[in-house]
Amino acid sequence: MEFKKVVGTRRSVRWLKPWKPVEREKLQIMLEAANRATRSMNADYPRALVIQRDELPMEIRDALRNPTTSAELDLAPVYIFWYFDVEYPKGVQDRLKELVAQHALSASHGWSDAYVDDFLWPQVLSPIANEPMALMFMGAVETGIAICNAVNAAVDEGLGTCLHAFTATKEVKDAFGVPDTWIPVWLQLVGYPLEEPEAGGQRPRKPLSELFFEGHCNNPWKEDPEVTELLKKEGMIQQPGPFPYREQEVKMLSRMFGLPE
Ligand SMILES: Cc1cc2nc3c(=O)[nH]c(=O)nc-3n(C[C@H](O)[C@H](O)[C@H](O)COP(=O)(O)O)c2cc1C
């Protein structure tokens, strides 16, 4: 799928075919997309744990239920638990020097091994790594960037996916052998869409002019109508929800699983 269409077609898909497994190949593509995401310092922030729903004991599935996530756990055949490892600063000097050796970071922009070892690490990065708020902030942001690639890769593979809050209770942690240094971020549920992939239409979003600015924060970004039209043609901007039959679609799906209408 073209990039613009992937972005435009992505929805939080909560109706998944519980009976249809996801090919390992597609899961690998999602993980590779996450691993290829941009990241600061070329550090390894994200960790992912892939679990097949049917291999999970029911008491663990039940322990994962929370006020915003329940039926989805029964419908999704695959769970990807996303974490970041708080030990990500370890080895950052070497990771940066790999980039220097590769001329991705070059002397033209001030980079050298000595710059990394004698200035950047001790003066700039190490203090950040020792600041708990900064450590958590960066871990969460960087993992979010990686997850975003995995989400878009799933859409590109024809899958449906949605991110969910999850609590790493002790029983969940013990069952999965999650290391103490891994901080839970989001649970990504994955499967084949049971609802239409458009999931009732594109979600409401404010216009660019309310969110983005140019030159000064009192100068809203002005959309070029021709570009907006192009994005509609190429699928980044799609028909807004709800589709006329959306209510009926959700009703019928609910009935299928005996869920409240
Ligand atoms: C980081 C993140 C966490 C989310 N957590 C939940 C959740 O716990 N339960 C849920 O039903 N949806 C969750 N969502 C989905 C959002 O509610 C959804 O993105 C929102 O409805 C906007 O729709 P869209 O993703 O289809 O564009 C989450 C989305 C993100 C990005």
CSV table of C-alpha atoms and ligand atoms in Angstrom, one decimal:
chain,number,residue,atom,x,y,z
A,1,MET,CA,0.0,0.0,0.0
A,2,GLU,CA,1.2,3.5,-0.7
A,3,PHE,CA,2.4,5.4,2.4
A,4,LYS,CA,-0.3,8.0,2.3
A,5,LYS,CA,-3.0,5.3,2.1
A,6,VAL,CA,-1.5,3.4,5.0
A,7,VAL,CA,-1.6,6.6,7.2
A,8,GLY,CA,-5.1,7.4,6.0
A,9,THR,CA,-6.5,3.9,6.4
A,10,ARG,CA,-5.1,3.3,9.9
A,11,ARG,CA,-7.8,3.2,12.6
A,12,SER,CA,-7.9,1.7,16.0
A,13,VAL,CA,-9.5,-1.6,15.0
A,14,ARG,CA,-11.2,-3.2,17.9
A,15,TRP,CA,-13.2,-5.9,16.0
A,16,LEU,CA,-10.8,-8.6,15.0
A,17,LYS,CA,-11.4,-12.1,13.7
A,18,PRO,CA,-10.7,-14.2,16.8
A,19,TRP,CA,-10.4,-17.4,14.7
A,20,LYS,CA,-7.9,-16.2,12.2
A,21,PRO,CA,-4.2,-16.5,13.1
A,22,VAL,CA,-1.7,-13.9,12.0
A,23,GLU,CA,1.2,-15.2,10.0
A,24,ARG,CA,4.6,-15.1,11.8
A,25,GLU,CA,5.9,-13.4,8.7
A,26,LYS,CA,3.6,-10.4,9.2
A,27,LEU,CA,4.5,-10.2,12.9
A,28,GLN,CA,8.2,-10.1,11.9
A,29,ILE,CA,7.5,-7.3,9.4
A,30,MET,CA,5.9,-5.3,12.2
A,31,LEU,CA,8.9,-5.9,14.6
A,32,GLU,CA,11.3,-5.0,11.9
A,33,ALA,CA,9.5,-1.8,11.1
A,34,ALA,CA,9.7,-1.0,14.9
A,35,ASN,CA,13.4,-1.8,14.9
A,36,ARG,CA,14.0,0.5,11.9
A,37,ALA,CA,12.3,3.5,13.4
A,38,THR,CA,14.3,6.5,14.1
A,39,ARG,CA,15.7,6.7,17.7
A,40,SER,CA,17.9,9.1,19.5
A,41,MET,CA,21.5,8.1,20.1
A,42,ASN,CA,20.8,5.0,18.1
A,43,ALA,CA,20.0,3.4,21.5
A,44,ASP,CA,17.9,0.3,21.8
A,45,TYR,CA,14.9,1.5,23.8
A,46,PRO,CA,11.9,-0.8,22.8
A,47,ARG,CA,11.3,-4.3,23.8
A,48,ALA,CA,8.4,-6.4,22.5
A,49,LEU,CA,6.9,-9.6,23.8
A,50,VAL,CA,4.7,-11.4,21.3
A,51,ILE,CA,2.1,-13.8,22.7
A,52,GLN,CA,-0.5,-15.8,21.0
A,53,ARG,CA,-3.8,-15.3,22.8
A,54,ASP,CA,-4.6,-19.0,22.8
A,55,GLU,CA,-1.4,-19.9,24.5
A,56,LEU,CA,-2.2,-17.6,27.5
A,57,PRO,CA,-4.0,-19.1,30.5
A,58,MET,CA,-7.4,-17.6,30.9
A,59,GLU,CA,-6.5,-16.2,34.4
A,60,ILE,CA,-3.8,-14.1,32.8
A,61,ARG,CA,-6.1,-12.8,30.1
A,62,ASP,CA,-8.6,-11.9,32.8
A,63,ALA,CA,-5.9,-10.1,34.8
A,64,LEU,CA,-5.2,-7.9,31.7
A,65,ARG,CA,-8.8,-6.7,31.6
A,66,ASN,CA,-9.2,-3.0,32.5
A,67,PRO,CA,-11.8,-0.3,32.2
A,68,THR,CA,-10.8,0.5,28.6
A,69,THR,CA,-9.8,-3.0,27.4
A,70,SER,CA,-11.7,-6.2,27.7
A,71,ALA,CA,-13.7,-7.7,24.8
A,72,GLU,CA,-10.7,-6.8,22.6
A,73,LEU,CA,-8.6,-9.3,24.6
A,74,ASP,CA,-11.0,-12.1,23.5
A,75,LEU,CA,-11.1,-11.0,19.9
A,76,ALA,CA,-7.4,-10.4,19.1
A,77,PRO,CA,-5.4,-13.5,18.3
A,78,VAL,CA,-2.1,-11.9,18.9
A,79,TYR,CA,-0.9,-9.6,21.8
A,80,ILE,CA,2.3,-7.6,21.5
A,81,PHE,CA,3.4,-6.2,24.8
A,82,TRP,CA,5.6,-3.2,24.3
A,83,TYR,CA,8.1,-2.1,27.0
A,84,PHE,CA,11.3,-0.1,27.1
A,85,ASP,CA,14.4,-1.1,28.9
A,86,VAL,CA,15.6,1.5,31.4
A,87,GLU,CA,19.1,0.3,30.8
A,88,TYR,CA,19.0,1.8,27.3
A,89,PRO,CA,21.8,4.3,28.1
A,90,LYS,CA,24.2,1.4,28.5
A,91,GLY,CA,26.5,1.2,25.5
A,92,VAL,CA,25.3,4.5,24.0
A,93,GLN,CA,28.9,5.8,23.6
A,94,ASP,CA,29.7,2.8,21.4
A,95,ARG,CA,26.5,3.1,19.4
A,96,LEU,CA,27.3,6.7,18.6
A,97,LYS,CA,30.8,5.8,17.7
A,98,GLU,CA,29.5,3.1,15.3
A,99,LEU,CA,27.7,6.0,13.5
A,100,VAL,CA,30.9,8.0,13.5
A,101,ALA,CA,32.7,5.1,11.9
A,102,GLN,CA,30.0,4.8,9.3
A,103,HIS,CA,30.2,8.5,8.5
A,104,ALA,CA,26.5,8.8,9.4
A,105,LEU,CA,27.8,11.3,12.0
A,106,SER,CA,30.7,13.1,10.4
A,107,ALA,CA,33.4,15.6,11.4
A,108,SER,CA,31.6,18.2,9.2
A,109,HIS,CA,29.0,18.3,11.9
A,110,GLY,CA,31.4,18.2,14.8
A,111,TRP,CA,31.5,14.4,15.4
A,112,SER,CA,34.4,12.3,16.3
A,113,ASP,CA,35.1,9.5,18.8
A,114,ALA,CA,36.8,12.0,21.1
A,115,TYR,CA,33.8,14.3,20.9
A,116,VAL,CA,31.6,11.4,22.0
A,117,ASP,CA,33.9,10.1,24.8
A,118,ASP,CA,35.3,13.4,26.2
A,119,PHE,CA,32.4,15.7,25.8
A,120,LEU,CA,29.0,14.4,24.7
A,121,TRP,CA,28.8,11.4,27.0
A,122,PRO,CA,30.2,12.9,30.2
A,123,GLN,CA,28.7,16.4,29.9
A,124,VAL,CA,25.4,15.9,28.1
A,125,LEU,CA,24.2,12.4,27.9
A,126,SER,CA,25.3,10.9,31.1
A,127,PRO,CA,23.5,13.5,33.2
A,128,ILE,CA,20.3,12.8,31.3
A,129,ALA,CA,20.8,9.1,31.8
A,130,ASN,CA,21.0,9.7,35.6
A,131,GLU,CA,17.9,11.9,35.7
A,132,PRO,CA,14.9,9.6,36.4
A,133,MET,CA,12.3,11.8,34.7
A,134,ALA,CA,14.4,12.3,31.6
A,135,LEU,CA,15.1,8.5,31.5
A,136,MET,CA,11.4,7.7,31.6
A,137,PHE,CA,10.4,10.4,29.2
A,138,MET,CA,12.9,9.4,26.6
A,139,GLY,CA,12.1,5.7,27.0
A,140,ALA,CA,8.4,6.3,26.5
A,141,VAL,CA,8.7,8.7,23.6
A,142,GLU,CA,11.2,6.6,21.7
A,143,THR,CA,9.2,3.4,22.2
A,144,GLY,CA,6.1,5.3,21.0
A,145,ILE,CA,8.0,6.1,17.8
A,146,ALA,CA,8.9,2.5,17.3
A,147,ILE,CA,5.3,1.3,18.0
A,148,CYS,CA,4.0,3.8,15.5
A,149,ASN,CA,6.0,2.1,12.8
A,150,ALA,CA,4.7,-1.3,13.9
A,151,VAL,CA,1.1,0.0,13.8
A,152,ASN,CA,1.6,1.3,10.2
A,153,ALA,CA,3.3,-1.9,9.1
A,154,ALA,CA,0.3,-3.9,10.4
A,155,VAL,CA,-2.0,-1.8,8.3
A,156,ASP,CA,0.2,-2.2,5.3
A,157,GLU,CA,-0.1,-6.0,5.8
A,158,GLY,CA,-3.9,-5.9,5.8
A,159,LEU,CA,-4.1,-6.4,9.6
A,160,GLY,CA,-6.2,-4.6,12.1
A,161,THR,CA,-4.6,-3.3,15.3
A,162,CYS,CA,-5.2,-1.1,18.3
A,163,LEU,CA,-3.0,0.0,21.2
A,164,HIS,CA,-4.2,-0.6,24.7
A,165,ALA,CA,-3.3,0.3,28.3
A,166,PHE,CA,-2.1,-2.6,30.3
A,167,THR,CA,-1.0,-3.1,33.8
A,168,ALA,CA,2.0,-5.2,34.4
A,169,THR,CA,0.6,-7.0,37.4
A,170,LYS,CA,3.0,-9.4,39.2
A,171,GLU,CA,1.2,-12.4,37.8
A,172,VAL,CA,1.6,-11.1,34.3
A,173,LYS,CA,5.2,-10.2,34.9
A,174,ASP,CA,6.0,-13.6,36.4
A,175,ALA,CA,4.1,-15.5,33.7
A,176,PHE,CA,6.1,-13.9,31.0
A,177,GLY,CA,9.5,-13.6,32.7
A,178,VAL,CA,9.6,-9.9,32.2
A,179,PRO,CA,12.9,-8.5,33.4
A,180,ASP,CA,12.8,-5.9,36.2
A,181,THR,CA,14.3,-3.3,34.0
A,182,TRP,CA,11.5,-3.4,31.4
A,183,ILE,CA,8.9,-0.6,31.8
A,184,PRO,CA,5.5,-1.4,30.3
A,185,VAL,CA,4.3,1.0,27.6
A,186,TRP,CA,1.4,-0.3,25.6
A,187,LEU,CA,-0.3,-3.5,24.6
A,188,GLN,CA,-0.8,-3.8,20.9
A,189,LEU,CA,-3.6,-6.2,19.9
A,190,VAL,CA,-3.3,-7.6,16.4
A,191,GLY,CA,-5.5,-9.6,14.1
A,192,TYR,CA,-7.5,-9.6,10.9
A,193,PRO,CA,-10.2,-6.9,10.8
A,194,LEU,CA,-13.7,-8.3,11.3
A,195,GLU,CA,-15.2,-4.8,10.8
A,196,GLU,CA,-14.4,-3.0,7.6
A,197,PRO,CA,-10.8,-1.8,7.7
A,198,GLU,CA,-12.2,1.7,7.5
A,199,ALA,CA,-13.9,0.9,10.8
A,200,GLY,CA,-16.9,3.2,10.2
A,201,GLY,CA,-14.9,6.1,8.7
A,202,GLN,CA,-12.0,8.3,9.6
A,203,ARG,CA,-11.9,9.7,13.1
A,204,PRO,CA,-12.6,13.4,13.7
A,205,ARG,CA,-9.4,15.5,13.8
A,206,LYS,CA,-9.1,19.2,14.2
A,207,PRO,CA,-7.9,21.2,11.2
A,208,LEU,CA,-4.1,21.8,10.8
A,209,SER,CA,-4.7,25.5,11.5
A,210,GLU,CA,-5.8,24.7,15.1
A,211,LEU,CA,-2.8,22.6,15.9
A,212,PHE,CA,0.2,23.8,13.8
A,213,PHE,CA,1.8,27.2,13.3
A,214,GLU,CA,4.2,28.8,11.0
A,215,GLY,CA,6.9,31.4,12.0
A,216,HIS,CA,5.1,32.4,15.1
A,217,CYS,CA,2.6,30.6,17.4
A,218,ASN,CA,0.0,33.2,16.6
A,219,ASN,CA,0.2,32.4,12.9
A,220,PRO,CA,-1.8,29.2,12.1
A,221,TRP,CA,-0.6,26.9,9.4
A,222,LYS,CA,-2.6,27.6,6.2
A,223,GLU,CA,-3.6,24.6,4.3
A,224,ASP,CA,-3.1,24.7,0.5
A,225,PRO,CA,-6.5,23.4,-0.8
A,226,GLU,CA,-4.7,21.7,-3.7
A,227,VAL,CA,-2.6,19.7,-1.4
A,228,THR,CA,-5.6,18.8,0.7
A,229,GLU,CA,-7.4,17.6,-2.5
A,230,LEU,CA,-4.3,15.5,-3.4
A,231,LEU,CA,-4.3,13.9,0.0
A,232,LYS,CA,-8.0,13.0,-0.4
A,233,LYS,CA,-7.2,11.5,-3.8
A,234,GLU,CA,-4.3,9.5,-2.5
A,235,GLY,CA,-6.1,8.3,0.6
A,236,MET,CA,-4.5,10.1,3.5
A,237,ILE,CA,-7.7,12.0,4.1
A,238,GLN,CA,-10.7,9.7,3.9
A,239,GLN,CA,-14.4,9.8,4.4
A,240,PRO,CA,-15.1,10.9,8.0
A,241,GLY,CA,-17.1,8.6,10.2
A,242,PRO,CA,-19.7,7.5,10.9
A,243,PHE,CA,-20.6,5.7,7.6
A,244,PRO,CA,-24.4,5.5,7.3
A,245,TYR,CA,-24.4,1.8,8.2
A,246,ARG,CA,-21.9,2.0,11.0
A,247,GLU,CA,-24.4,1.7,13.8
A,248,GLN,CA,-25.8,-1.4,12.1
A,249,GLU,CA,-22.3,-2.9,11.6
A,250,VAL,CA,-21.5,-2.6,15.3
A,251,LYS,CA,-24.9,-3.9,16.3
A,252,MET,CA,-24.5,-7.0,14.1
A,253,LEU,CA,-20.9,-7.6,15.3
A,254,SER,CA,-22.0,-7.3,19.0
A,255,ARG,CA,-24.8,-9.8,18.4
A,256,MET,CA,-22.3,-12.2,16.9
A,257,PHE,CA,-20.4,-12.3,20.2
A,258,GLY,CA,-23.3,-11.7,22.6
A,259,LEU,CA,-21.8,-8.3,23.6
A,260,PRO,CA,-24.0,-5.4,24.7
A,261,GLU,CA,-25.7,-3.5,21.9
B,1,LIG,C1,-1.1,5.1,23.1
B,1,LIG,C2,-2.5,4.7,22.8
B,1,LIG,C3,-3.2,4.1,23.8
B,1,LIG,C4,-4.5,3.7,23.6
B,1,LIG,N1,-5.2,3.0,24.6
B,1,LIG,C5,-6.5,2.5,24.3
B,1,LIG,C6,-7.1,1.7,25.3
B,1,LIG,O1,-6.6,1.4,26.4
B,1,LIG,N2,-8.3,1.3,24.9
B,1,LIG,C7,-8.9,1.6,23.8
B,1,LIG,O2,-10.1,1.1,23.5
B,1,LIG,N3,-8.3,2.3,22.8
B,1,LIG,C8,-7.1,2.8,23.1
B,1,LIG,N4,-6.4,3.6,22.2
B,1,LIG,C9,-7.1,3.9,20.9
B,1,LIG,C10,-7.6,5.4,20.9
B,1,LIG,O3,-8.6,5.5,21.8
B,1,LIG,C11,-7.9,5.7,19.5
B,1,LIG,O4,-6.7,6.0,18.9
B,1,LIG,C12,-8.8,6.9,19.3
B,1,LIG,O5,-10.1,6.4,19.4
B,1,LIG,C13,-8.6,7.6,18.0
B,1,LIG,O6,-9.0,6.7,16.9
B,1,LIG,P1,-8.0,6.1,15.8
B,1,LIG,O7,-6.8,5.5,16.4
B,1,LIG,O8,-8.9,5.1,15.1
B,1,LIG,O9,-7.6,7.2,14.8
B,1,LIG,C14,-5.1,4.0,22.4
B,1,LIG,C15,-4.4,4.6,21.4
B,1,LIG,C16,-3.1,5.0,21.6
B,1,LIG,C17,-2.4,5.7,20.5
